[in-house]
Amino acid sequence: MKKQILALALCLPLWAQAQVLDATASRLDFTLTQMGVPMKGSFRAFKAEVNFDPAKLAASRADIRIATTSIALPAADAVNEAKKPDWFDVARYPEARFVAGQFKQLAPERFEVRGKLTLKGVTREIAAPFTAKVQGKKLLIDGVLPVSRLAFNIGDGSWRDTETVSDIVKLNFRLTLIQP
Amino acid sequence: MAAKAYAPLQVCLHWLMAVLIVATFAGGVYVAGLSLSPAKFRYLAWHKWAGFAVLLLVIMRLAARLRYGAPALPGHMSPLAQGAAHAGHLALYGLMLAVPLTGWLMSSAKGIPLVLFTVVPVPDLVAANPELAERLAFWHTLLAYTLAAFIGLHVLAALKHHYLDRDGLLFRMRLRQP
Ligand code: HEM
């Protein structure tokens, strides 16, 4: 976390107008279902270069980079497994990335982002609804996005069996951005 | 109290649980040897469902025991043998409760909730805690093997009554009396 803040601070001059991610109040979680049992995990390390202005959607954009090795799951053997080639193949694909430049307002404080998600070398266009709330100098972004893990070959080989591990994985993102 | 045999409900529970416990024990040993795979997820879920059923059934069984009691032990048994039989049965009841309970506790401590038959969620007993989960895994294993040992002694004792003492004790656990 400290390293990320430092890295962000160093990048700041280049992104003078971008909002700064408050890493301690931001999370990328996911929930998968295993034999009907919801299991939570998260990515601990990610960087977000976001410039989101509810009043200027056309100029808004987001670029989120996730370190796949930072995956966290309830059990150590699950973390080991998740890093293997059948799952995230972190040796070959250390980074997942979401780049978006299309925003749409759905309702007051509710928006939709459309962008490209690259996971394990597969890029797909996805759209996710989210809420954005202003709290003083902070902008709180919250969203849930169901994604098909198999669309990105996450959980290949024998793991393709969706009777044990569901295909749909729910991504929950919460970003706290500090306005410049 | 002086019934000659167990009540039909007790007989049904006894044999249903016998089959379930043997299957759950064998499944547990098998699953513990598997590395993480879809098969492990599947069999571990079955193990938990069967084990949870044992827990519910043993509670019913204790209620039935309190309601109907048990037939008196054969008169030829010495006070020591009778005491050993009672102590053994008490240990079996205790273990039949403790083994699934430690399994349920372990599952909760591992942060993996129990969802029966993939649809019925069961509340967690403790919050996720990896250290506690490890200690519970030790106790679950130790108690499960102790239960297996007691079941082995229980079977041997029943066979001794049947074949050596020829006291008809085994018929008490039958629905139709001879
Ligand atoms: C009569 C009931 C039960 C019996 C006889 C039983 C027996 C066993 C045995 C023999 C093992 C293997 C231990 C080893 O060698 O390491 C095991 C493992 C296990 N049991 Fe049970 N169990 C019962 C109920 C339960 C219940 C109700 C749960 C959870 C709700 C449960 C959860 C587990 C778990 C998580 C493991 C560890 C598997 C692994 O290695 O990952 N058990 N059980």
Short mmCIF file of C-alpha atoms and ligand atoms in Angstrom, two decimals:
data_model
loop_
_atom_site.label_atom_id
_atom_site.label_comp_id
_atom_site.label_asym_id
_atom_site.label_seq_id
_atom_site.Cartn_x
_atom_site.Cartn_y
_atom_site.Cartn_z
CA MET A 1 0.00 0.00 0.00
CA LYS A 2 2.75 2.44 0.99
CA LYS A 3 4.63 1.65 -2.17
CA GLN A 4 1.57 2.39 -4.25
CA ILE A 5 1.00 5.70 -2.57
CA LEU A 6 4.63 6.56 -3.15
CA ALA A 7 4.41 5.52 -6.79
CA LEU A 8 1.28 7.57 -7.21
CA ALA A 9 2.88 10.55 -5.55
CA LEU A 10 5.81 10.30 -7.95
CA CYS A 11 3.46 10.10 -10.94
CA LEU A 12 1.50 13.06 -9.73
CA PRO A 13 3.35 15.76 -11.65
CA LEU A 14 2.60 13.91 -14.90
CA TRP A 15 -1.06 13.62 -14.03
CA ALA A 16 -1.50 17.01 -12.56
CA GLN A 17 -5.16 17.19 -13.44
CA ALA A 18 -5.99 13.55 -12.62
CA GLN A 19 -7.64 12.53 -9.39
CA VAL A 20 -5.50 10.65 -6.92
CA LEU A 21 -6.53 7.23 -5.74
CA ASP A 22 -6.77 6.86 -1.99
CA ALA A 23 -5.43 3.31 -1.93
CA THR A 24 -6.39 2.68 1.70
CA ALA A 25 -10.05 3.38 0.92
CA SER A 26 -10.19 1.59 -2.42
CA ARG A 27 -10.80 -2.09 -3.06
CA LEU A 28 -11.09 -4.55 -5.89
CA ASP A 29 -12.98 -7.58 -4.59
CA PHE A 30 -14.57 -10.51 -6.31
CA THR A 31 -16.94 -13.27 -5.30
CA LEU A 32 -17.04 -16.62 -7.00
CA THR A 33 -19.37 -19.47 -6.19
CA GLN A 34 -17.97 -22.92 -5.42
CA MET A 35 -20.53 -25.73 -4.89
CA GLY A 36 -23.04 -22.99 -4.06
CA VAL A 37 -20.66 -21.44 -1.52
CA PRO A 38 -19.79 -17.78 -2.09
CA MET A 39 -16.02 -17.26 -1.76
CA LYS A 40 -14.53 -13.80 -1.55
CA GLY A 41 -11.20 -12.72 -2.89
CA SER A 42 -9.48 -9.51 -3.81
CA PHE A 43 -6.59 -7.91 -5.64
CA ARG A 44 -4.46 -6.03 -3.16
CA ALA A 45 -2.31 -4.04 -5.58
CA PHE A 46 -3.69 -1.90 -8.37
CA LYS A 47 -3.16 1.54 -9.79
CA ALA A 48 -5.90 3.75 -11.08
CA GLU A 49 -5.46 6.79 -13.23
CA VAL A 50 -8.92 8.17 -13.26
CA ASN A 51 -10.29 11.47 -14.25
CA PHE A 52 -13.99 11.32 -13.71
CA ASP A 53 -16.10 14.43 -13.68
CA PRO A 54 -19.86 13.83 -13.49
CA ALA A 55 -20.32 17.20 -15.15
CA LYS A 56 -17.92 16.45 -18.01
CA LEU A 57 -18.52 12.84 -18.98
CA ALA A 58 -17.08 13.26 -22.47
CA ALA A 59 -13.70 14.23 -21.04
CA SER A 60 -13.73 11.53 -18.36
CA ARG A 61 -11.53 8.48 -18.57
CA ALA A 62 -10.16 5.64 -16.49
CA ASP A 63 -7.16 3.36 -16.68
CA ILE A 64 -6.88 0.70 -14.01
CA ARG A 65 -3.92 -1.67 -13.81
CA ILE A 66 -4.12 -4.65 -11.54
CA ALA A 67 -1.12 -6.70 -10.38
CA THR A 68 -2.46 -10.25 -10.76
CA THR A 69 0.14 -11.60 -8.27
CA SER A 70 -1.58 -9.59 -5.54
CA ILE A 71 -4.56 -11.95 -5.58
CA ALA A 72 -5.89 -12.84 -2.12
CA LEU A 73 -8.21 -15.76 -1.30
CA PRO A 74 -9.34 -17.37 1.98
CA ALA A 75 -6.85 -20.26 1.78
CA ALA A 76 -3.14 -20.35 0.98
CA ASP A 77 -3.52 -23.35 -1.35
CA ALA A 78 -6.21 -21.44 -3.26
CA VAL A 79 -3.84 -18.49 -3.73
CA ASN A 80 -1.15 -20.84 -5.08
CA GLU A 81 -3.62 -22.44 -7.45
CA ALA A 82 -4.93 -19.05 -8.66
CA LYS A 83 -1.44 -18.04 -9.81
CA LYS A 84 -0.97 -21.16 -11.95
CA PRO A 85 -1.39 -21.27 -15.75
CA ASP A 86 -4.94 -22.67 -15.55
CA TRP A 87 -6.05 -19.60 -13.61
CA PHE A 88 -4.35 -16.19 -13.84
CA ASP A 89 -0.98 -17.43 -15.13
CA VAL A 90 0.68 -14.60 -13.27
CA ALA A 91 4.13 -15.42 -14.66
CA ARG A 92 3.00 -14.69 -18.22
CA TYR A 93 0.27 -12.16 -17.45
CA PRO A 94 1.34 -10.15 -14.42
CA GLU A 95 -1.07 -7.36 -15.22
CA ALA A 96 -4.78 -7.05 -15.91
CA ARG A 97 -6.03 -3.76 -17.25
CA PHE A 98 -9.26 -1.87 -17.72
CA VAL A 99 -9.21 1.16 -20.03
CA ALA A 100 -12.34 3.20 -20.49
CA GLY A 101 -13.32 6.46 -22.06
CA GLN A 102 -17.07 6.14 -22.51
CA PHE A 103 -19.35 7.22 -19.69
CA LYS A 104 -23.10 7.57 -19.59
CA GLN A 105 -25.40 8.89 -16.91
CA LEU A 106 -28.23 6.54 -15.89
CA ALA A 107 -29.78 8.43 -12.98
CA PRO A 108 -28.65 11.00 -10.42
CA GLU A 109 -25.28 9.72 -9.08
CA ARG A 110 -25.62 6.59 -11.25
CA PHE A 111 -23.48 6.04 -14.33
CA GLU A 112 -22.30 3.41 -16.72
CA VAL A 113 -18.76 2.95 -17.91
CA ARG A 114 -17.90 1.10 -21.10
CA GLY A 115 -14.36 0.02 -21.74
CA LYS A 116 -11.92 -2.73 -22.54
CA LEU A 117 -10.96 -5.30 -19.98
CA THR A 118 -7.76 -7.24 -20.68
CA LEU A 119 -7.28 -10.36 -18.59
CA LYS A 120 -4.85 -13.16 -19.34
CA GLY A 121 -4.20 -11.77 -22.82
CA VAL A 122 -7.87 -11.66 -23.77
CA THR A 123 -9.47 -8.26 -24.36
CA ARG A 124 -13.21 -7.81 -24.21
CA GLU A 125 -15.49 -4.84 -24.15
CA ILE A 126 -17.50 -4.64 -20.96
CA ALA A 127 -19.99 -2.20 -19.48
CA ALA A 128 -20.44 -1.71 -15.75
CA PRO A 129 -22.95 0.40 -13.86
CA PHE A 130 -21.62 2.31 -10.87
CA THR A 131 -22.52 5.04 -8.42
CA ALA A 132 -20.42 8.14 -7.90
CA LYS A 133 -20.88 10.28 -4.83
CA VAL A 134 -19.06 13.46 -3.93
CA GLN A 135 -18.01 13.75 -0.28
CA GLY A 136 -16.13 16.97 0.27
CA LYS A 137 -12.89 16.60 -1.69
CA LYS A 138 -13.50 12.90 -2.22
CA LEU A 139 -15.30 11.11 -4.99
CA LEU A 140 -16.60 7.67 -4.01
CA ILE A 141 -17.11 5.21 -6.84
CA ASP A 142 -18.88 1.90 -6.24
CA GLY A 143 -19.90 -0.75 -8.68
CA VAL A 144 -20.62 -4.42 -9.19
CA LEU A 145 -19.91 -6.22 -12.41
CA PRO A 146 -20.66 -9.87 -13.13
CA VAL A 147 -18.08 -11.29 -15.54
CA SER A 148 -17.73 -14.65 -17.20
CA ARG A 149 -14.40 -16.11 -16.07
CA LEU A 150 -14.41 -18.52 -19.01
CA ALA A 151 -14.61 -15.64 -21.49
CA PHE A 152 -11.05 -14.90 -20.32
CA ASN A 153 -9.98 -18.55 -19.89
CA ILE A 154 -9.69 -18.04 -16.14
CA GLY A 155 -9.96 -21.52 -14.68
CA ASP A 156 -8.97 -23.63 -17.65
CA GLY A 157 -8.49 -27.38 -18.00
CA SER A 158 -10.50 -29.41 -15.49
CA TRP A 159 -11.64 -26.15 -13.88
CA ARG A 160 -13.82 -25.37 -16.92
CA ASP A 161 -16.45 -27.47 -15.14
CA THR A 162 -18.94 -24.82 -13.99
CA GLU A 163 -20.84 -27.29 -11.76
CA THR A 164 -18.10 -26.88 -9.15
CA VAL A 165 -16.85 -23.31 -9.76
CA SER A 166 -19.44 -21.02 -11.31
CA ASP A 167 -18.63 -19.23 -14.56
CA ILE A 168 -19.95 -15.90 -13.32
CA VAL A 169 -17.67 -14.06 -10.94
CA LYS A 170 -18.94 -10.89 -9.34
CA LEU A 171 -16.44 -8.04 -9.34
CA ASN A 172 -16.95 -5.34 -6.74
CA PHE A 173 -14.99 -2.16 -7.12
CA ARG A 174 -14.78 0.74 -4.74
CA LEU A 175 -12.49 3.60 -5.65
CA THR A 176 -11.97 6.62 -3.47
CA LEU A 177 -10.57 9.46 -5.54
CA ILE A 178 -9.23 12.63 -4.10
CA GLN A 179 -9.96 15.69 -6.21
CA PRO A 180 -6.95 17.79 -7.10
CA MET B 1 -37.99 -48.90 30.79
CA ALA B 2 -37.78 -52.68 30.78
CA ALA B 3 -38.42 -52.88 27.03
CA LYS B 4 -36.77 -55.83 25.29
CA ALA B 5 -35.61 -53.83 22.26
CA TYR B 6 -34.97 -50.30 21.06
CA ALA B 7 -37.88 -48.21 19.70
CA PRO B 8 -38.31 -48.38 15.89
CA LEU B 9 -37.19 -44.74 15.55
CA GLN B 10 -33.99 -45.56 17.44
CA VAL B 11 -33.34 -48.59 15.25
CA CYS B 12 -33.82 -46.59 12.05
CA LEU B 13 -31.56 -43.77 13.27
CA HIS B 14 -28.90 -46.25 14.38
CA TRP B 15 -28.52 -47.92 10.98
CA LEU B 16 -28.97 -44.76 8.92
CA MET B 17 -26.22 -43.09 10.95
CA ALA B 18 -24.00 -46.14 10.75
CA VAL B 19 -24.04 -45.97 6.94
CA LEU B 20 -23.64 -42.17 6.88
CA ILE B 21 -20.76 -42.08 9.36
CA VAL B 22 -18.78 -44.79 7.57
CA ALA B 23 -19.29 -43.00 4.24
CA THR B 24 -18.45 -39.58 5.71
CA PHE B 25 -15.30 -40.92 7.37
CA ALA B 26 -14.11 -42.63 4.18
CA GLY B 27 -14.95 -39.47 2.17
CA GLY B 28 -13.02 -37.30 4.65
CA VAL B 29 -9.91 -39.48 4.41
CA TYR B 30 -10.15 -39.50 0.62
CA VAL B 31 -10.66 -35.72 0.33
CA ALA B 32 -7.77 -34.96 2.69
CA GLY B 33 -5.45 -36.70 0.23
CA LEU B 34 -6.60 -34.75 -2.84
CA SER B 35 -4.85 -31.65 -4.10
CA LEU B 36 -6.97 -28.63 -4.98
CA SER B 37 -9.17 -29.58 -7.94
CA PRO B 38 -12.83 -29.53 -8.96
CA ALA B 39 -13.08 -33.10 -7.61
CA LYS B 40 -11.82 -31.93 -4.22
CA PHE B 41 -14.41 -29.14 -4.10
CA ARG B 42 -17.17 -31.58 -5.04
CA TYR B 43 -16.27 -34.37 -2.59
CA LEU B 44 -15.50 -31.95 0.23
CA ALA B 45 -18.96 -30.40 -0.23
CA TRP B 46 -20.54 -33.88 -0.11
CA HIS B 47 -18.48 -34.68 2.99
CA LYS B 48 -19.78 -31.54 4.71
CA TRP B 49 -23.40 -32.19 3.75
CA ALA B 50 -23.27 -35.80 4.96
CA GLY B 51 -21.44 -34.74 8.14
CA PHE B 52 -24.01 -32.06 8.84
CA ALA B 53 -26.78 -34.64 8.39
CA VAL B 54 -24.99 -36.79 11.02
CA LEU B 55 -25.06 -33.83 13.40
CA LEU B 56 -28.81 -33.31 12.93
CA LEU B 57 -29.49 -37.04 13.22
CA VAL B 58 -27.45 -37.45 16.42
CA ILE B 59 -29.48 -34.67 18.02
CA MET B 60 -32.69 -36.52 17.09
CA ARG B 61 -31.09 -39.69 18.34
CA LEU B 62 -30.25 -38.20 21.74
CA ALA B 63 -33.82 -36.91 22.01
CA ALA B 64 -35.13 -40.40 21.18
CA ARG B 65 -32.76 -41.93 23.75
CA LEU B 66 -34.10 -39.59 26.44
CA ARG B 67 -37.68 -40.29 25.38
CA TYR B 68 -37.49 -44.10 25.00
CA GLY B 69 -34.45 -45.05 27.06
CA ALA B 70 -32.60 -48.30 26.30
CA PRO B 71 -33.32 -51.94 27.14
CA ALA B 72 -31.35 -53.28 30.10
CA LEU B 73 -28.03 -54.98 29.34
CA PRO B 74 -27.94 -58.82 29.51
CA GLY B 75 -27.80 -60.18 33.07
CA HIS B 76 -24.70 -62.28 32.41
CA MET B 77 -22.54 -59.14 32.04
CA SER B 78 -20.34 -58.26 35.04
CA PRO B 79 -20.73 -54.79 36.57
CA LEU B 80 -17.38 -53.92 35.01
CA ALA B 81 -18.51 -55.00 31.53
CA GLN B 82 -21.78 -53.08 31.97
CA GLY B 83 -19.87 -49.98 33.04
CA ALA B 84 -17.57 -50.31 30.03
CA ALA B 85 -20.58 -50.65 27.71
CA HIS B 86 -22.23 -47.52 29.14
CA ALA B 87 -18.98 -45.55 28.98
CA GLY B 88 -18.41 -46.68 25.38
CA HIS B 89 -21.90 -45.61 24.35
CA LEU B 90 -21.47 -42.26 26.08
CA ALA B 91 -18.16 -41.75 24.21
CA LEU B 92 -19.86 -42.62 20.90
CA TYR B 93 -22.57 -40.01 21.50
CA GLY B 94 -19.98 -37.41 22.48
CA LEU B 95 -17.84 -38.13 19.43
CA MET B 96 -20.81 -38.19 17.06
CA LEU B 97 -21.51 -34.63 18.25
CA ALA B 98 -17.91 -33.42 18.46
CA VAL B 99 -16.68 -34.63 15.06
CA PRO B 100 -19.24 -32.81 12.89
CA LEU B 101 -19.15 -29.79 15.23
CA THR B 102 -15.37 -29.40 14.84
CA GLY B 103 -15.85 -29.83 11.07
CA TRP B 104 -18.44 -27.07 10.99
CA LEU B 105 -16.25 -24.85 13.19
CA MET B 106 -13.25 -25.52 10.93
CA SER B 107 -15.23 -24.66 7.82
CA SER B 108 -16.29 -21.34 9.39
CA ALA B 109 -12.77 -20.59 10.60
CA LYS B 110 -11.45 -21.23 7.10
CA GLY B 111 -13.83 -18.54 5.86
CA ILE B 112 -15.78 -21.04 3.79
CA PRO B 113 -19.43 -21.03 4.79
CA LEU B 114 -21.53 -24.17 4.70
CA VAL B 115 -24.25 -24.25 2.03
CA LEU B 116 -26.21 -27.50 2.18
CA PHE B 117 -26.90 -29.10 -1.21
CA THR B 118 -25.65 -25.84 -2.80
CA VAL B 119 -28.84 -24.05 -1.72
CA VAL B 120 -29.38 -23.91 2.07
CA PRO B 121 -26.92 -21.55 3.77
CA VAL B 122 -25.95 -22.51 7.34
CA PRO B 123 -24.67 -19.76 9.67
CA ASP B 124 -20.95 -19.52 10.48
CA LEU B 125 -20.04 -20.50 14.05
CA VAL B 126 -16.86 -18.39 14.27
CA ALA B 127 -15.26 -15.64 12.23
CA ALA B 128 -12.57 -16.53 9.67
CA ASN B 129 -9.27 -17.18 11.45
CA PRO B 130 -6.57 -19.28 9.71
CA GLU B 131 -4.73 -20.20 12.93
CA LEU B 132 -7.91 -21.38 14.60
CA ALA B 133 -8.81 -23.29 11.41
CA GLU B 134 -5.52 -25.17 11.61
CA ARG B 135 -6.07 -26.15 15.23
CA LEU B 136 -9.63 -27.24 14.45
CA ALA B 137 -8.40 -29.33 11.52
CA PHE B 138 -6.12 -31.15 13.97
CA TRP B 139 -8.98 -31.79 16.40
CA HIS B 140 -11.42 -32.77 13.66
CA THR B 141 -8.94 -35.36 12.38
CA LEU B 142 -8.01 -36.67 15.84
CA LEU B 143 -11.64 -36.93 16.97
CA ALA B 144 -12.72 -38.52 13.67
CA TYR B 145 -10.07 -41.26 14.05
CA THR B 146 -11.06 -41.70 17.70
CA LEU B 147 -14.68 -42.10 16.59
CA ALA B 148 -13.57 -44.67 14.02
CA ALA B 149 -11.68 -46.57 16.75
CA PHE B 150 -14.71 -46.55 19.07
CA ILE B 151 -16.97 -47.70 16.24
CA GLY B 152 -14.52 -50.55 15.61
CA LEU B 153 -14.66 -51.60 19.29
CA HIS B 154 -18.43 -51.20 19.25
CA VAL B 155 -18.74 -53.58 16.28
CA LEU B 156 -16.36 -56.11 17.85
CA ALA B 157 -18.30 -56.03 21.12
CA ALA B 158 -21.60 -56.54 19.30
CA LEU B 159 -20.16 -59.49 17.37
CA LYS B 160 -18.80 -61.01 20.60
CA HIS B 161 -22.30 -60.85 22.12
CA HIS B 162 -23.78 -62.41 19.04
CA TYR B 163 -21.31 -65.20 18.29
CA LEU B 164 -19.59 -65.96 21.60
CA ASP B 165 -22.16 -65.06 24.28
CA ARG B 166 -25.10 -65.90 22.01
CA ASP B 167 -27.27 -63.59 24.10
CA GLY B 168 -29.37 -62.19 21.22
CA LEU B 169 -28.15 -58.65 21.91
CA LEU B 170 -27.98 -57.83 18.20
CA PHE B 171 -31.73 -58.45 17.80
CA ARG B 172 -32.44 -55.45 20.03
CA MET B 173 -31.32 -53.24 17.16
CA ARG B 174 -33.77 -54.81 14.70
CA LEU B 175 -37.20 -53.60 13.70
CA ARG B 176 -38.87 -57.00 13.87
CA GLN B 177 -38.12 -59.08 16.93
CA PRO B 178 -37.60 -62.85 16.48
C1 HEM C 1 -19.68 -37.77 11.15
C2 HEM C 1 -19.20 -36.70 10.69
C3 HEM C 1 -17.81 -36.53 10.15
C4 HEM C 1 -16.77 -37.43 10.07
C5 HEM C 1 -16.75 -38.89 10.50
C6 HEM C 1 -15.67 -36.72 9.47
C7 HEM C 1 -14.43 -37.28 9.21
C8 HEM C 1 -13.38 -36.64 8.58
C9 HEM C 1 -12.11 -37.22 8.30
C10 HEM C 1 -11.69 -38.65 8.64
C11 HEM C 1 -11.35 -36.28 7.68
C12 HEM C 1 -9.92 -36.45 7.16
C13 HEM C 1 -8.94 -35.97 8.18
C14 HEM C 1 -7.52 -36.17 7.72
O1 HEM C 1 -7.11 -37.31 7.52
O2 HEM C 1 -6.83 -35.15 7.57
C15 HEM C 1 -12.15 -35.09 7.56
C16 HEM C 1 -11.73 -33.91 6.97
C17 HEM C 1 -12.51 -32.76 6.87
N1 HEM C 1 -13.80 -32.59 7.31
FE1 HEM C 1 -14.90 -33.99 8.27
N2 HEM C 1 -16.04 -35.42 9.20
C18 HEM C 1 -17.35 -35.27 9.60
C19 HEM C 1 -18.12 -34.13 9.49
C20 HEM C 1 -17.71 -32.93 8.93
C21 HEM C 1 -18.51 -31.73 8.84
C22 HEM C 1 -19.94 -31.56 9.34
C23 HEM C 1 -17.74 -30.79 8.21
C24 HEM C 1 -18.05 -29.34 7.83
C25 HEM C 1 -19.18 -28.76 7.87
C26 HEM C 1 -16.46 -31.39 7.93
C27 HEM C 1 -15.42 -30.75 7.30
C28 HEM C 1 -14.19 -31.31 7.02
C29 HEM C 1 -13.12 -30.61 6.38
C30 HEM C 1 -13.14 -29.15 5.89
C31 HEM C 1 -12.06 -31.51 6.27
C32 HEM C 1 -10.67 -31.23 5.70
C33 HEM C 1 -10.49 -31.72 4.31
C34 HEM C 1 -9.16 -31.20 3.78
O3 HEM C 1 -8.17 -31.85 4.01
O4 HEM C 1 -9.18 -30.15 3.15
N3 HEM C 1 -16.47 -32.69 8.38
N4 HEM C 1 -13.38 -35.32 8.13
#
